[in-house]
Amino acid sequence: MQGGFVILRFPGTIESGVVYLENMTSDIFVEREAEVHHYRLAFDRLCEMALEPQQSVALITQIANQIN
């Protein structure tokens, strides 16, 4: 991943959605269906890899305790 992104979906408009990318000097809206599809795949993969909320808190607590 190179940075964050937001997938925007609007009822009754573009079926596949729009991806919003922002950096320090500009922002980009990606509308091509094939490109949006790649961002959806990336989002799905991130969801699969993500910890459950309680596991995230435990991991953050463990790391914070190691630092102190």
mmCIF file of C-alpha atoms in Angstrom:
data_model
loop_
_atom_site.group_PDB
_atom_site.id
_atom_site.type_symbol
_atom_site.label_atom_id
_atom_site.label_comp_id
_atom_site.label_asym_id
_atom_site.label_seq_id
_atom_site.Cartn_x
_atom_site.Cartn_y
_atom_site.Cartn_z
ATOM 1 C CA MET A 1 0.000 0.000 0.000
ATOM 2 C CA GLN A 2 1.259 3.439 -0.916
ATOM 3 C CA GLY A 3 -1.294 5.387 1.117
ATOM 4 C CA GLY A 4 -4.854 5.657 2.245
ATOM 5 C CA PHE A 5 -7.898 5.708 0.031
ATOM 6 C CA VAL A 6 -11.651 6.044 0.347
ATOM 7 C CA ILE A 7 -14.162 4.185 -1.795
ATOM 8 C CA LEU A 8 -17.249 6.330 -2.305
ATOM 9 C CA ARG A 9 -20.544 4.777 -3.345
ATOM 10 C CA PHE A 10 -23.589 6.828 -4.278
ATOM 11 C CA PRO A 11 -27.050 5.366 -4.758
ATOM 12 C CA GLY A 12 -28.364 5.682 -8.294
ATOM 13 C CA THR A 13 -25.118 6.953 -9.826
ATOM 14 C CA ILE A 14 -21.853 5.308 -10.860
ATOM 15 C CA GLU A 15 -22.347 1.601 -10.154
ATOM 16 C CA SER A 16 -18.778 0.701 -9.273
ATOM 17 C CA GLY A 17 -18.132 3.749 -7.112
ATOM 18 C CA VAL A 18 -15.360 6.331 -7.043
ATOM 19 C CA VAL A 19 -12.030 6.122 -5.238
ATOM 20 C CA TYR A 20 -10.716 9.249 -3.527
ATOM 21 C CA LEU A 21 -6.953 9.604 -3.059
ATOM 22 C CA GLU A 22 -5.311 12.499 -1.254
ATOM 23 C CA ASN A 23 -1.680 13.500 -0.854
ATOM 24 C CA MET A 24 0.133 16.591 0.386
ATOM 25 C CA THR A 25 -0.320 18.661 -2.753
ATOM 26 C CA SER A 26 -3.384 17.320 -4.551
ATOM 27 C CA ASP A 27 -6.281 14.917 -4.601
ATOM 28 C CA ILE A 28 -7.478 12.454 -7.225
ATOM 29 C CA PHE A 29 -10.819 10.864 -7.998
ATOM 30 C CA VAL A 30 -10.523 7.479 -9.734
ATOM 31 C CA GLU A 31 -13.667 6.582 -11.675
ATOM 32 C CA ARG A 32 -12.614 3.907 -14.179
ATOM 33 C CA GLU A 33 -14.396 0.703 -13.218
ATOM 34 C CA ALA A 34 -11.303 -1.502 -13.623
ATOM 35 C CA GLU A 35 -9.242 0.758 -11.370
ATOM 36 C CA VAL A 36 -11.985 1.006 -8.746
ATOM 37 C CA HIS A 37 -12.173 -2.791 -8.792
ATOM 38 C CA HIS A 38 -8.477 -3.000 -7.803
ATOM 39 C CA TYR A 39 -9.092 -0.720 -4.839
ATOM 40 C CA ARG A 40 -12.054 -2.856 -3.791
ATOM 41 C CA LEU A 41 -9.834 -5.948 -3.903
ATOM 42 C CA ALA A 42 -7.218 -4.148 -1.797
ATOM 43 C CA PHE A 43 -9.879 -3.099 0.719
ATOM 44 C CA ASP A 44 -11.240 -6.644 0.944
ATOM 45 C CA ARG A 45 -7.719 -7.959 1.561
ATOM 46 C CA LEU A 46 -7.111 -5.374 4.286
ATOM 47 C CA CYS A 47 -10.348 -6.427 5.979
ATOM 48 C CA GLU A 48 -9.233 -10.061 5.892
ATOM 49 C CA MET A 49 -5.881 -9.169 7.464
ATOM 50 C CA ALA A 50 -7.235 -6.815 10.134
ATOM 51 C CA LEU A 51 -7.400 -7.855 13.767
ATOM 52 C CA GLU A 52 -10.639 -7.840 15.739
ATOM 53 C CA PRO A 53 -11.073 -4.687 17.877
ATOM 54 C CA GLN A 54 -10.156 -6.437 21.156
ATOM 55 C CA GLN A 55 -7.065 -7.964 19.542
ATOM 56 C CA SER A 56 -6.023 -4.546 18.235
ATOM 57 C CA VAL A 57 -6.313 -3.024 21.710
ATOM 58 C CA ALA A 58 -4.304 -5.892 23.207
ATOM 59 C CA LEU A 59 -1.554 -5.516 20.602
ATOM 60 C CA ILE A 60 -1.351 -1.736 21.063
ATOM 61 C CA THR A 61 -1.232 -2.194 24.854
ATOM 62 C CA GLN A 62 1.517 -4.803 24.545
ATOM 63 C CA ILE A 63 3.626 -2.548 22.329
ATOM 64 C CA ALA A 64 3.052 0.472 24.569
ATOM 65 C CA ASN A 65 4.154 -1.550 27.621
ATOM 66 C CA GLN A 66 7.359 -2.581 25.834
ATOM 67 C CA ILE A 67 8.183 1.044 25.045
ATOM 68 C CA ASN A 68 7.749 2.213 28.636
#
